[in-house]
Amino acid sequence: MVEFTRRNLMATSVAAALGASVAGVGQATEPEDPDTPRAPLVRGDLTRFSTTAFGAEVTGPCVFGDGTLLYSLQHPDRENPAPYDKAGIGYFSGFQFTFDGENEFDELSTPESNEERRAVRSAAGDYELLGRERDPINGGTELLGVPQTPDGTNITSENFSGSQYADAGFTPDCNQFVPMNDDGTEGYLFTNWEASPGNISRIPLSQTEDGEWEADLENALNLANTEALRELGGTRINCYGDRSPWNTMLSAEENYGHPRVSMTATVGDIVEKGTGKGLRGAHEFWNRPNPSEIQSAVDKYYDESWYVQGYWAITGVELLAYYLGADPVDQSSSGNDLTPIGDTYPNPYRYGYIVDFREPAAETPEPVKYYVMGRAGWECPDVQTDERTVYLASDGDSKGIYKFVADRPIPSYDDPMDVAGTLYAPYVTNRDAAVERPPADVDLEIEWVELGHASNAEVESWIAEYDDVTQVDYLERHTDWEEGNEVTPDILEAADRAVVEDGNRDYVTDEEIVEWADQYERRGPDGVDEELRRIPFIETRAAAKEIGASIEFNKAEGIDSVEGARPGDYVYFGVSELNDDMSNEQGDIQLDRVDGGVVYRAELESDYNVSTLEPVIVGPDASDPADIADDALINVDNVSVLDDGRVLCCEDADQFGRSYKNDCLYVYTPEERGRGDDDGGDHDRGHGNDPDGHDEDNPGRGRGRGRGRGQFL
């Protein structure tokens, strides 16, 4: 067990935060981008299979049982020629992976012409769209990807003004095919739609005798529009996901609006400083009239403003209220005025979870939110074969990877609300992760910090206590304004300033989080007062930061392992950017900056634990030229492990020095031999400083233990 005194570390953290707040947390000047040794680098082989149409991400890779590949065409440029001007879901006709460990295709060239850049290209097969944004579905009563209000009004910019997280139907993401027959030729395709309100569609698919796939849009559903999901409050920003071992869709809510403190700050920093100025995050302004305008308001109110982390992701919260049945407030062509929503408003603690769709073939699948797995900006879950251990990645800056372990296999609970288990946060222990070293040369050694134990029903009962909070409460709780009076800019400013100073009193308070951490330190996670047990489950990031876990990962965007993974197999973790908290002078990870990101892998141990993250793909530096960047994996997003152990790696890329702006899908073939045998030969395909992958300036990797943080049980 590693121990530490939290208050000693807090003093250092406060000093750093106070210094940062002068310029504004998260608004530091972008450092020069030096050449990082062994960046980019691949331990194994990386082969480009596809480039997507201009403006679009490669999202939601899904491989059918016969080896056919499918992915989503997410937010393509509207100037692309049809059919690539609209978002959609398509498969590669005429191509199948054979799962024998060898690539079945020759590497696709980079796109050279404007025609090539504005289309979906592949090394083999032809991209055939199964469905496109706003296609009529469900007998013509719905549009693909578009949520509706309870009275059936489509929630689109044409029908509602106000802040939009994304155009309805423009952002298909995760796809998971749930087969309904033994040979896998019939089933349901579940697709996430990354917007607010969120959505998951279910499309019946079948394979023809000649191997092609057909979509039955007539009988497709937007699950957002079912009463079962609406009764849970709906969803927000459904991003990636997974197919569970019990053959259901697991959808991850990427609720970027959850941070209550910005960037490196902790709630303890606010208490020590005596004000939240420079430190508050977006969560605190969730029920503010016009919540997404808080950043411009802060810029106006304060000479020394700061980045309100996640402010942009509370766009669409008012549309979510309308989805739940709220009466729209007065609107103008430029957006909502200051009239607060006072009848129905979403509870922030109901968003940011893994959603399991039980009974996938039922007329209405049963949605279950796993509140007990914690609340974050989840990109994805990865449930292990023991059906108890779940690894999760929270996307965004200064975030975490987490682990949940159920008391017994999750499908063994008759009622999924009875699922109970322990939530863990990571602590990076090795000293060589805390010095400036190339990421390619440093494994991250992890111990898991127990945050707390609860049941799904317990967490839901805690969440329900905040169900009736509205925008009216934001004004009444923090000013002397009374409902029925006019809301003026001065009233709103007074409420905003009160929340900045003392926190949002409508939700969990700063004092509760600090008290939970104090009791945790003195008594351990099982010894906190009953009313404080909620803290790590509904304020997961804030709680983990408060006890000193390594909440430093930047854009952890992919986790996956081979279906049926056993001890000795690998879990892959995609970190889209290795910068900011992973490369600054604070915290447990202080590696050299690599803006192109890193793919780590971790070997499953006998109890399905992982304790070492080994870098196997390192992206390029932002300053690398086209001859390096053109063929490197940049800003890895989704990762998906094939049955033979190869890994599909999707991009959500900045252009960097590339000669083209398109995102790519790569197939990674890992090397078989261990790192200890690395002689810098052909198995490390390097670029940049070390073209052959060998770096005499960076020999070896330490295994020393770092200073302790928290009670690691």
XYZ file of C-alpha atoms in Angstrom:
713
model
C 0.000 0.000 0.000
C 1.300 3.450 -0.971
C 0.568 6.272 1.434
C 0.834 10.074 1.428
C -0.421 13.139 3.225
C -2.899 14.767 0.891
C -2.687 18.219 2.451
C 1.046 18.483 1.723
C 0.395 17.793 -1.946
C -2.590 20.151 -1.968
C -0.398 23.075 -0.911
C 1.835 22.492 -3.930
C -1.189 22.121 -6.187
C -2.719 25.366 -4.899
C 0.478 27.294 -5.546
C 0.583 25.987 -9.100
C -3.081 26.772 -9.671
C -2.750 30.295 -8.314
C 0.126 30.928 -10.653
C -1.791 29.492 -13.586
C -4.897 31.523 -12.884
C -3.097 34.776 -13.646
C -3.026 33.888 -17.329
C -6.065 31.647 -17.014
C -6.108 27.943 -16.462
C -5.893 26.171 -19.800
C -4.848 29.302 -21.690
C -1.104 29.012 -21.407
C 0.985 29.925 -24.414
C 1.459 26.939 -26.689
C 5.054 25.722 -26.214
C 7.435 25.195 -29.059
C 7.125 21.716 -30.506
C 10.566 20.104 -30.331
C 11.477 16.919 -32.121
C 10.727 14.142 -29.667
C 13.030 11.138 -30.120
C 11.304 8.057 -31.526
C 8.202 9.968 -32.522
C 6.545 8.694 -34.581
C 7.244 5.010 -34.001
C 5.442 1.701 -34.495
C 6.335 -1.524 -32.742
C 5.034 -3.810 -35.415
C 3.436 -2.744 -38.666
C 0.920 0.009 -39.435
C -0.898 -0.122 -42.776
C -3.401 2.389 -44.142
C -6.655 0.756 -45.246
C -8.935 3.735 -45.845
C -9.108 7.506 -46.055
C -12.460 9.093 -45.340
C -14.119 11.968 -47.148
C -12.911 15.505 -46.469
C -14.136 16.906 -43.146
C -15.216 13.553 -41.749
C -13.808 11.466 -38.954
C -13.350 7.713 -39.141
C -15.633 6.518 -36.323
C -17.452 3.403 -35.216
C -15.494 0.582 -36.862
C -17.437 -2.668 -36.758
C -16.427 -6.005 -38.265
C -19.124 -8.600 -38.986
C -18.588 -12.289 -38.380
C -17.726 -12.829 -42.045
C -14.984 -10.175 -41.868
C -16.866 -7.342 -43.588
C -15.833 -3.904 -42.288
C -18.247 -1.050 -41.563
C -17.682 2.453 -40.223
C -19.475 5.789 -39.855
C -18.952 8.792 -42.102
C -19.169 11.426 -39.347
C -19.707 15.158 -40.080
C -18.324 15.277 -43.655
C -17.842 18.583 -45.435
C -21.107 19.706 -47.043
C -19.224 20.643 -50.223
C -18.251 17.032 -50.893
C -20.030 15.480 -53.876
C -22.948 13.164 -53.078
C -23.152 10.780 -51.349
C -20.249 12.030 -49.230
C -21.877 15.380 -48.402
C -24.050 13.825 -45.709
C -23.215 11.757 -42.673
C -23.900 8.062 -42.969
C -23.071 4.474 -42.105
C -21.433 2.300 -44.723
C -19.639 -1.004 -45.279
C -16.913 -2.098 -47.670
C -18.553 -4.315 -50.267
C -16.314 -6.989 -51.722
C -13.793 -7.082 -48.866
C -13.499 -9.283 -45.780
C -10.818 -9.679 -43.144
C -9.701 -13.311 -42.962
C -8.417 -13.207 -39.343
C -5.196 -15.040 -40.063
C -2.893 -12.323 -38.743
C -1.799 -11.156 -42.195
C -3.051 -8.140 -44.135
C -5.386 -9.063 -46.996
C -4.658 -5.832 -48.883
C -1.875 -3.626 -50.163
C -1.523 -0.304 -48.387
C -3.725 2.493 -49.711
C -1.893 5.495 -51.119
C -2.356 8.973 -49.700
C -5.084 11.027 -51.446
C -3.514 13.168 -54.153
C -6.360 14.895 -55.987
C -9.347 16.897 -54.826
C -11.581 14.095 -56.130
C -9.765 11.554 -53.945
C -9.881 13.830 -50.903
C -13.652 14.306 -51.133
C -14.556 10.606 -51.247
C -14.203 7.523 -49.064
C -11.325 5.449 -50.417
C -10.124 1.992 -49.438
C -7.363 -0.448 -50.254
C -9.985 -3.061 -51.118
C -13.753 -3.089 -51.588
C -16.208 -0.272 -52.277
C -17.829 1.860 -49.578
C -21.603 1.306 -49.724
C -23.871 3.438 -47.550
C -26.605 1.633 -45.606
C -28.204 4.769 -44.211
C -27.670 8.525 -44.248
C -28.552 11.315 -41.873
C -32.265 12.103 -41.731
C -33.327 9.206 -43.921
C -37.013 8.423 -43.204
C -37.300 5.477 -40.787
C -39.899 3.690 -38.665
C -42.618 3.882 -41.266
C -41.757 7.471 -42.088
C -42.520 8.761 -38.574
C -38.892 9.524 -37.730
C -35.660 10.687 -39.339
C -32.494 8.644 -38.862
C -30.434 10.096 -36.022
C -32.960 12.785 -35.011
C -34.507 12.875 -31.497
C -38.014 14.203 -30.995
C -39.926 15.996 -28.258
C -42.669 13.966 -26.516
C -45.232 15.337 -29.001
C -43.194 14.100 -31.987
C -41.513 17.352 -33.068
C -38.070 16.765 -34.562
C -35.382 18.511 -32.512
C -33.547 20.232 -35.337
C -32.236 23.737 -35.914
C -35.180 24.278 -38.257
C -37.617 23.800 -35.375
C -35.657 25.166 -32.395
C -33.241 28.034 -32.076
C -30.713 28.150 -29.300
C -27.357 26.462 -28.846
C -26.815 23.217 -30.769
C -24.128 20.691 -29.830
C -24.290 19.279 -33.376
C -26.701 19.187 -36.280
C -29.184 16.394 -35.664
C -28.125 13.301 -37.595
C -24.725 14.719 -38.574
C -22.610 12.792 -36.082
C -22.985 8.988 -36.247
C -20.293 7.327 -34.157
C -20.077 3.856 -32.607
C -21.604 0.899 -34.460
C -22.188 -2.491 -32.863
C -23.867 -5.358 -34.705
C -25.862 -7.725 -32.492
C -26.511 -10.923 -34.492
C -29.834 -12.703 -34.149
C -29.006 -16.001 -35.859
C -26.201 -18.530 -35.531
C -24.392 -17.636 -38.750
C -24.497 -13.894 -38.050
C -26.286 -12.943 -41.268
C -29.227 -11.247 -39.560
C -29.344 -8.871 -36.644
C -29.505 -5.297 -35.463
C -26.999 -2.516 -36.019
C -26.923 -0.127 -33.064
C -25.398 3.274 -33.861
C -24.549 6.128 -31.507
C -25.345 9.713 -32.531
C -22.979 12.154 -30.861
C -25.236 15.115 -30.055
C -27.407 16.644 -27.330
C -30.029 15.285 -26.922
C -28.184 12.074 -27.649
C -29.512 9.143 -29.609
C -28.910 5.504 -30.450
C -30.519 4.039 -33.545
C -31.357 0.389 -34.176
C -31.386 -0.719 -37.812
C -32.295 -4.288 -38.869
C -29.561 -5.663 -41.148
C -29.393 -8.827 -43.199
C -26.918 -10.354 -45.595
C -27.961 -11.451 -49.062
C -26.922 -14.722 -50.684
C -24.197 -12.913 -52.617
C -22.663 -11.481 -49.445
C -24.012 -7.933 -49.580
C -25.624 -6.215 -46.600
C -29.053 -4.594 -46.640
C -30.645 -2.171 -44.173
C -34.349 -2.218 -43.342
C -34.886 1.491 -42.675
C -38.639 1.048 -42.701
C -38.344 -0.799 -39.387
C -35.420 1.154 -37.922
C -35.853 3.051 -34.635
C -34.360 6.041 -32.884
C -34.193 4.697 -29.350
C -34.116 8.279 -28.025
C -37.773 8.501 -28.993
C -38.874 5.497 -26.948
C -40.525 6.114 -23.600
C -38.139 3.672 -21.935
C -35.139 5.889 -22.680
C -36.971 9.172 -22.141
C -37.948 7.985 -18.647
C -34.229 7.702 -17.840
C -33.745 11.316 -18.925
C -32.462 10.360 -22.356
C -28.770 10.522 -23.159
C -26.108 13.082 -24.118
C -23.284 12.954 -26.642
C -23.282 9.209 -27.313
C -19.807 8.546 -28.611
C -18.025 5.215 -28.852
C -19.072 2.012 -27.088
C -18.737 -1.758 -27.174
C -20.659 -4.969 -27.618
C -20.945 -6.642 -24.256
C -19.998 -10.286 -23.648
C -23.728 -10.859 -23.092
C -24.419 -9.637 -26.662
C -25.870 -6.171 -26.094
C -24.981 -2.647 -27.191
C -23.048 -0.603 -24.637
C -23.284 3.097 -25.478
C -20.911 5.594 -23.847
C -22.149 9.081 -22.950
C -19.281 11.470 -23.652
C -20.575 14.190 -21.332
C -17.789 16.730 -21.777
C -19.785 19.148 -19.604
C -19.030 17.264 -16.362
C -15.823 19.052 -15.140
C -16.523 21.145 -12.022
C -12.904 22.359 -11.931
C -10.836 23.396 -14.936
C -7.766 21.562 -16.116
C -5.244 20.846 -13.300
C -7.277 22.448 -10.488
C -8.872 20.535 -7.619
C -11.812 21.460 -5.451
C -9.337 21.697 -2.586
C -7.550 24.435 -4.510
C -10.770 26.458 -4.521
C -11.241 25.965 -0.790
C -7.643 26.981 -0.078
C -7.873 30.010 -2.344
C -11.257 31.052 -0.989
C -12.713 31.611 -4.463
C -13.408 29.686 -7.622
C -12.133 32.488 -9.816
C -9.824 30.985 -12.414
C -10.771 27.448 -11.442
C -14.471 26.702 -12.048
C -15.499 24.291 -14.784
C -18.653 23.941 -16.871
C -20.638 21.674 -14.543
C -21.179 24.534 -12.124
C -23.136 26.466 -14.758
C -25.285 23.597 -16.039
C -28.633 25.111 -15.007
C -27.716 28.691 -15.941
C -30.013 30.376 -18.489
C -28.016 30.159 -21.741
C -25.453 27.836 -20.111
C -23.025 27.693 -23.040
C -22.582 31.481 -22.885
C -20.727 31.257 -19.577
C -17.317 31.505 -21.247
C -18.126 34.816 -22.943
C -19.702 36.005 -19.681
C -16.562 35.195 -17.690
C -14.465 36.946 -20.323
C -16.663 40.009 -19.838
C -16.892 39.957 -16.043
C -13.230 39.428 -15.184
C -10.067 41.157 -16.326
C -8.256 37.877 -15.797
C -10.645 35.340 -17.278
C -9.961 31.638 -17.642
C -10.965 28.626 -19.678
C -14.189 27.243 -18.220
C -13.430 23.660 -19.108
C -16.280 21.989 -20.978
C -18.337 25.165 -21.510
C -18.816 24.355 -25.194
C -20.289 20.965 -24.298
C -23.211 22.395 -22.351
C -24.608 23.556 -25.647
C -27.746 21.585 -26.317
C -28.708 21.255 -22.645
C -31.782 23.429 -23.216
C -32.724 21.253 -26.209
C -32.428 18.297 -23.863
C -34.974 20.012 -21.620
C -37.370 20.291 -24.564
C -36.745 16.610 -25.330
C -37.945 15.881 -21.796
C -41.080 17.960 -22.290
C -40.192 21.472 -21.123
C -42.058 24.348 -22.713
C -39.625 26.271 -24.947
C -38.733 29.670 -23.547
C -39.042 32.785 -25.667
C -36.525 32.634 -28.457
C -35.055 35.049 -30.937
C -33.209 34.497 -34.174
C -29.915 34.769 -32.291
C -30.848 32.212 -29.643
C -32.628 32.010 -26.277
C -33.178 35.190 -24.294
C -32.743 35.252 -20.498
C -36.097 33.684 -19.670
C -35.297 30.670 -17.439
C -36.726 27.219 -18.008
C -38.705 26.481 -14.868
C -40.917 23.464 -15.524
C -38.699 20.574 -16.651
C -34.917 20.558 -16.733
C -32.330 17.770 -17.052
C -30.430 16.645 -13.956
C -26.676 16.832 -14.736
C -26.012 13.766 -12.625
C -28.105 11.644 -15.010
C -25.597 12.017 -17.886
C -22.121 10.648 -18.396
C -22.643 6.900 -18.041
C -22.437 3.587 -19.879
C -25.869 2.615 -21.233
C -26.658 -1.058 -21.784
C -29.528 -1.954 -24.134
C -30.879 -5.205 -22.733
C -33.233 -7.349 -24.824
C -31.850 -5.889 -28.074
C -34.469 -7.614 -30.264
C -37.479 -6.514 -28.209
C -39.976 -4.066 -29.634
C -38.358 -1.554 -27.280
C -34.950 -2.590 -25.907
C -34.557 -2.027 -22.163
C -32.026 0.769 -21.479
C -29.969 0.479 -18.290
C -27.533 3.139 -17.156
C -24.626 1.826 -15.097
C -24.421 4.749 -12.675
C -22.214 2.648 -10.444
C -19.406 2.766 -13.047
C -18.969 6.498 -12.433
C -19.801 9.714 -14.253
C -17.411 11.164 -16.834
C -16.951 12.057 -20.497
C -16.876 8.381 -21.436
C -15.472 7.567 -24.839
C -15.764 3.823 -24.438
C -15.981 0.861 -22.085
C -14.235 -2.495 -22.486
C -15.841 -5.344 -20.544
C -13.546 -8.270 -19.923
C -14.413 -11.942 -20.346
C -14.955 -12.390 -16.597
C -18.006 -10.106 -17.114
C -16.960 -8.246 -13.960
C -13.985 -6.072 -14.931
C -14.598 -2.970 -17.042
C -11.995 -0.484 -18.272
C -13.241 2.987 -19.188
C -11.716 6.061 -20.850
C -12.818 9.642 -20.195
C -12.180 11.913 -23.164
C -10.845 15.445 -22.786
C -8.016 17.281 -21.068
C -6.804 16.300 -17.585
C -9.035 13.228 -17.464
C -8.632 9.659 -16.332
C -8.856 6.069 -17.287
C -10.854 4.097 -14.764
C -11.640 0.542 -13.732
C -14.847 -0.918 -12.348
C -15.041 -4.412 -10.858
C -18.478 -5.867 -10.152
C -18.965 -8.129 -7.161
C -20.092 -10.905 -9.491
C -20.672 -11.253 -13.264
C -22.884 -8.403 -14.422
C -25.441 -10.517 -16.333
C -25.896 -12.753 -13.279
C -27.926 -10.026 -11.540
C -31.632 -10.571 -12.144
C -32.152 -6.822 -11.854
C -29.370 -4.707 -13.401
C -30.086 -2.026 -10.801
C -28.666 -4.491 -8.259
C -25.267 -4.545 -10.003
C -22.753 -3.679 -7.290
C -19.028 -3.195 -7.353
C -15.968 -1.051 -6.780
C -14.834 1.947 -8.810
C -11.097 2.632 -9.199
C -8.947 5.489 -10.508
C -5.334 5.170 -11.747
C -2.129 6.195 -10.044
C 1.062 6.178 -12.156
C 3.858 5.052 -9.830
C 7.117 4.860 -11.771
C 9.626 7.697 -11.543
C 10.625 7.625 -15.211
C 7.094 8.675 -16.137
C 7.633 11.870 -14.131
C 10.665 13.184 -16.020
C 11.102 14.493 -19.527
C 11.613 11.365 -21.590
C 10.339 10.193 -24.965
C 6.977 8.419 -24.519
C 8.254 5.543 -26.674
C 10.769 4.689 -23.948
C 8.496 4.762 -20.906
C 5.942 2.229 -19.772
C 3.352 3.631 -17.378
C 3.148 1.538 -14.217
C -0.307 1.775 -12.653
C -1.783 1.019 -9.283
C -5.542 1.338 -8.920
C -7.007 3.602 -6.245
C -10.281 2.404 -4.750
C -12.779 5.268 -4.880
C -15.779 3.527 -3.392
C -18.241 0.650 -3.473
C -21.966 0.904 -4.177
C -24.862 -0.647 -6.067
C -26.445 0.777 -9.187
C -29.704 1.389 -7.328
C -27.922 3.253 -4.537
C -26.241 5.638 -6.958
C -29.504 6.224 -8.809
C -31.213 7.131 -5.536
C -28.525 9.718 -4.818
C -28.893 11.163 -8.310
C -32.683 11.421 -7.942
C -32.253 13.947 -5.112
C -31.254 16.538 -7.750
C -34.057 15.812 -10.231
C -36.177 18.914 -9.670
C -33.503 21.598 -10.123
C -34.206 24.079 -12.953
C -32.838 27.323 -14.368
C -35.162 29.192 -12.013
C -33.249 27.651 -9.089
C -29.956 28.961 -10.470
C -31.249 32.509 -10.138
C -33.231 32.116 -6.915
C -30.525 30.207 -5.029
C -27.695 32.577 -5.904
C -29.432 36.001 -5.923
C -32.483 37.678 -4.382
C -34.402 37.340 -7.675
C -37.870 35.784 -7.462
C -39.723 33.823 -10.130
C -42.063 35.985 -12.168
C -39.736 38.968 -12.211
C -37.749 40.020 -15.257
C -34.290 38.514 -15.605
C -31.862 41.288 -16.459
C -28.202 40.948 -17.442
C -27.312 42.325 -13.985
C -29.286 39.561 -12.258
C -27.606 36.884 -14.349
C -24.179 38.386 -13.677
C -24.860 38.408 -9.940
C -25.803 34.708 -10.065
C -22.759 33.850 -12.154
C -20.414 35.665 -9.799
C -21.947 33.943 -6.785
C -21.403 30.537 -8.407
C -17.825 31.441 -9.331
C -17.102 32.415 -5.733
C -18.964 29.761 -3.744
C -19.986 27.079 -6.220
C -23.391 26.009 -7.470
C -25.420 25.416 -4.324
C -28.050 23.464 -6.266
C -25.728 20.478 -6.614
C -22.939 18.751 -4.683
C -20.966 21.459 -2.881
C -17.235 22.099 -2.654
C -17.414 21.485 1.081
C -18.910 18.016 0.582
C -16.141 16.972 -1.798
C -13.363 18.207 0.485
C -14.985 16.574 3.512
C -15.276 13.281 1.606
C -11.544 13.458 0.794
C -10.648 14.251 4.404
C -12.635 11.267 5.657
C -11.219 9.071 2.887
C -7.708 9.957 4.031
C -8.432 9.254 7.680
C -10.776 6.264 7.390
C -10.341 4.776 3.941
C -12.965 4.548 1.179
C -15.309 2.330 3.207
C -15.231 4.603 6.252
C -16.788 7.792 4.889
C -20.122 9.019 6.185
C -23.153 7.524 4.461
C -24.253 10.853 2.914
C -20.785 11.283 1.347
C -20.609 7.856 -0.322
C -22.182 9.427 -3.432
C -19.219 11.695 -4.131
C -16.930 9.387 -6.179
C -19.820 8.041 -8.247
C -21.459 11.306 -9.327
C -18.418 13.608 -9.053
C -15.905 11.021 -10.236
C -13.236 13.292 -11.728
C -13.332 15.790 -8.868
C -13.112 13.009 -6.274
C -10.232 11.223 -8.004
C -8.292 14.478 -8.363
C -8.907 15.346 -4.719
C -7.185 12.225 -3.406
C -4.270 12.548 -5.818
C -5.022 9.956 -8.505
C -3.284 10.469 -11.847
C -6.070 12.364 -13.611
C -3.673 13.621 -16.271
C -4.544 11.690 -19.416
C -5.344 13.876 -22.389
C -8.092 12.624 -24.680
C -8.194 8.941 -23.821
C -10.351 7.957 -26.789
C -10.187 4.222 -27.270
C -10.064 0.984 -25.257
C -10.523 -2.497 -26.667
C -9.373 -6.091 -26.369
C -9.993 -9.157 -28.470
C -13.386 -10.780 -28.002
C -13.052 -13.480 -25.361
C -9.753 -12.048 -24.101
C -8.015 -14.106 -21.435
C -5.060 -13.442 -19.123
C -2.025 -12.912 -21.338
C -4.026 -11.083 -24.004
C -3.786 -7.326 -24.416
C -6.053 -4.363 -23.770
C -5.263 -1.412 -26.048
C -5.617 2.186 -24.865
C -5.623 5.047 -27.382
C -4.500 8.469 -26.089
C -5.204 10.989 -28.819
C -2.738 13.650 -27.652
C 0.181 13.362 -25.264
C 0.524 16.953 -24.160
C -0.763 19.373 -21.496
C -0.965 17.488 -18.179
C 0.919 14.482 -19.551
C 3.882 16.621 -20.553
C 3.981 19.599 -18.191
C 5.868 19.942 -14.913
C 2.953 18.940 -12.704
C 1.745 15.560 -11.604
C 2.870 11.987 -12.101
C 3.296 12.042 -15.903
C 5.786 14.539 -17.326
C 6.841 12.932 -20.594
C 8.093 14.694 -23.696
C 5.257 16.232 -25.661
C 3.860 14.266 -28.611
C 0.804 16.013 -30.034
C 0.079 13.075 -32.331
C -0.783 10.802 -29.408
C 0.127 7.294 -28.284
C -1.425 3.830 -28.376
C -0.598 1.809 -25.271
C -1.233 -1.854 -24.631
C -1.547 -3.632 -21.291
C -1.336 -7.371 -20.665
C -4.257 -8.871 -18.772
C -3.156 -10.514 -15.541
C -4.721 -13.567 -13.925
C -7.470 -11.509 -12.273
C -8.058 -9.351 -15.392
C -6.144 -6.494 -13.807
C -3.688 -4.419 -15.848
C -0.714 -2.701 -14.270
C 1.621 -1.705 -17.124
C 0.791 0.442 -20.149
C 3.386 -0.179 -22.849
C 3.640 2.253 -25.791
C 3.320 0.432 -29.112
C 2.437 3.302 -31.482
C 3.694 6.843 -31.004
C 2.333 9.596 -33.216
C 4.324 12.407 -34.815
C 5.212 15.823 -33.463
C 3.119 18.679 -34.773
C 6.225 20.105 -36.444
C 7.047 16.961 -38.433
C 6.948 17.457 -42.222
C 4.785 15.634 -44.761
C 7.268 12.869 -45.498
C 6.866 11.818 -41.858
C 3.297 12.862 -41.032
C 1.662 11.490 -44.192
C 2.106 7.867 -43.085
C 1.869 8.252 -39.305
C -1.116 7.639 -37.039
C -2.286 11.067 -35.829
C -4.686 11.635 -32.918
C -5.918 8.071 -32.552
C -9.606 7.853 -31.729
C -11.479 4.533 -31.743
C -9.483 1.310 -31.528
C -10.989 -2.088 -32.292
C -9.173 -5.413 -31.906
C -9.797 -8.046 -34.576
C -10.152 -11.735 -33.749
C -6.559 -12.375 -34.833
C -5.112 -9.643 -32.597
C -4.636 -6.947 -35.222
C -5.986 -3.552 -34.229
C -8.067 -1.090 -36.247
C -6.901 2.450 -35.420
C -9.140 5.373 -36.382
C -8.110 8.999 -36.599
C -9.659 12.266 -35.503
C -6.645 14.136 -36.783
C -5.311 17.607 -36.978
C -3.501 17.955 -40.272
C -0.085 18.597 -38.705
C 2.466 18.574 -41.518
C 0.489 16.273 -43.785
C 0.023 16.948 -47.461
C -3.703 16.090 -47.058
C -6.397 16.773 -44.462
C -8.273 13.472 -44.524
C -8.546 11.122 -41.564
C -7.437 7.536 -42.044
C -8.173 4.051 -40.791
C -5.059 1.967 -40.196
C -4.564 -1.712 -39.417
C -1.917 -2.293 -36.757
C -0.164 -5.672 -36.680
C 1.696 -5.966 -33.364
C 5.102 -7.526 -33.048
C 5.197 -10.784 -31.193
C 8.458 -10.626 -29.315
C 8.953 -8.805 -26.028
C 10.302 -5.336 -25.534
C 13.369 -6.719 -23.771
C 14.601 -8.159 -27.065
C 14.339 -4.823 -28.862
C 17.477 -4.281 -30.906
C 16.064 -1.366 -32.877
C 15.695 -3.408 -36.026
C 12.820 -3.724 -38.427
C 10.235 -4.328 -35.725
C 10.405 -0.659 -34.699
C 9.395 1.440 -37.696
C 10.619 4.870 -36.666
C 10.570 8.307 -38.228
C 11.872 11.696 -37.226
C 15.012 11.648 -35.098
C 15.581 7.919 -35.362
C 14.533 6.580 -38.774
C 15.439 3.011 -37.848
C 13.641 3.160 -34.506
C 16.885 2.862 -32.519
C 17.878 5.656 -30.134
C 21.228 5.403 -28.383
C 20.433 8.545 -26.402
C 17.512 6.914 -24.581
C 18.571 3.444 -23.406
C 16.382 1.443 -21.094
C 13.364 2.224 -18.988
C 13.443 2.592 -15.211
C 11.162 0.709 -12.882
C 11.546 2.917 -9.802
C 8.520 3.703 -7.668
C 7.359 7.296 -7.395
C 6.083 9.167 -4.378
C 2.825 7.944 -2.919
C -0.582 9.540 -3.359
C -3.723 8.461 -1.604
C -4.729 5.250 0.108
C -4.274 2.574 -2.501
C -6.028 -0.526 -1.295
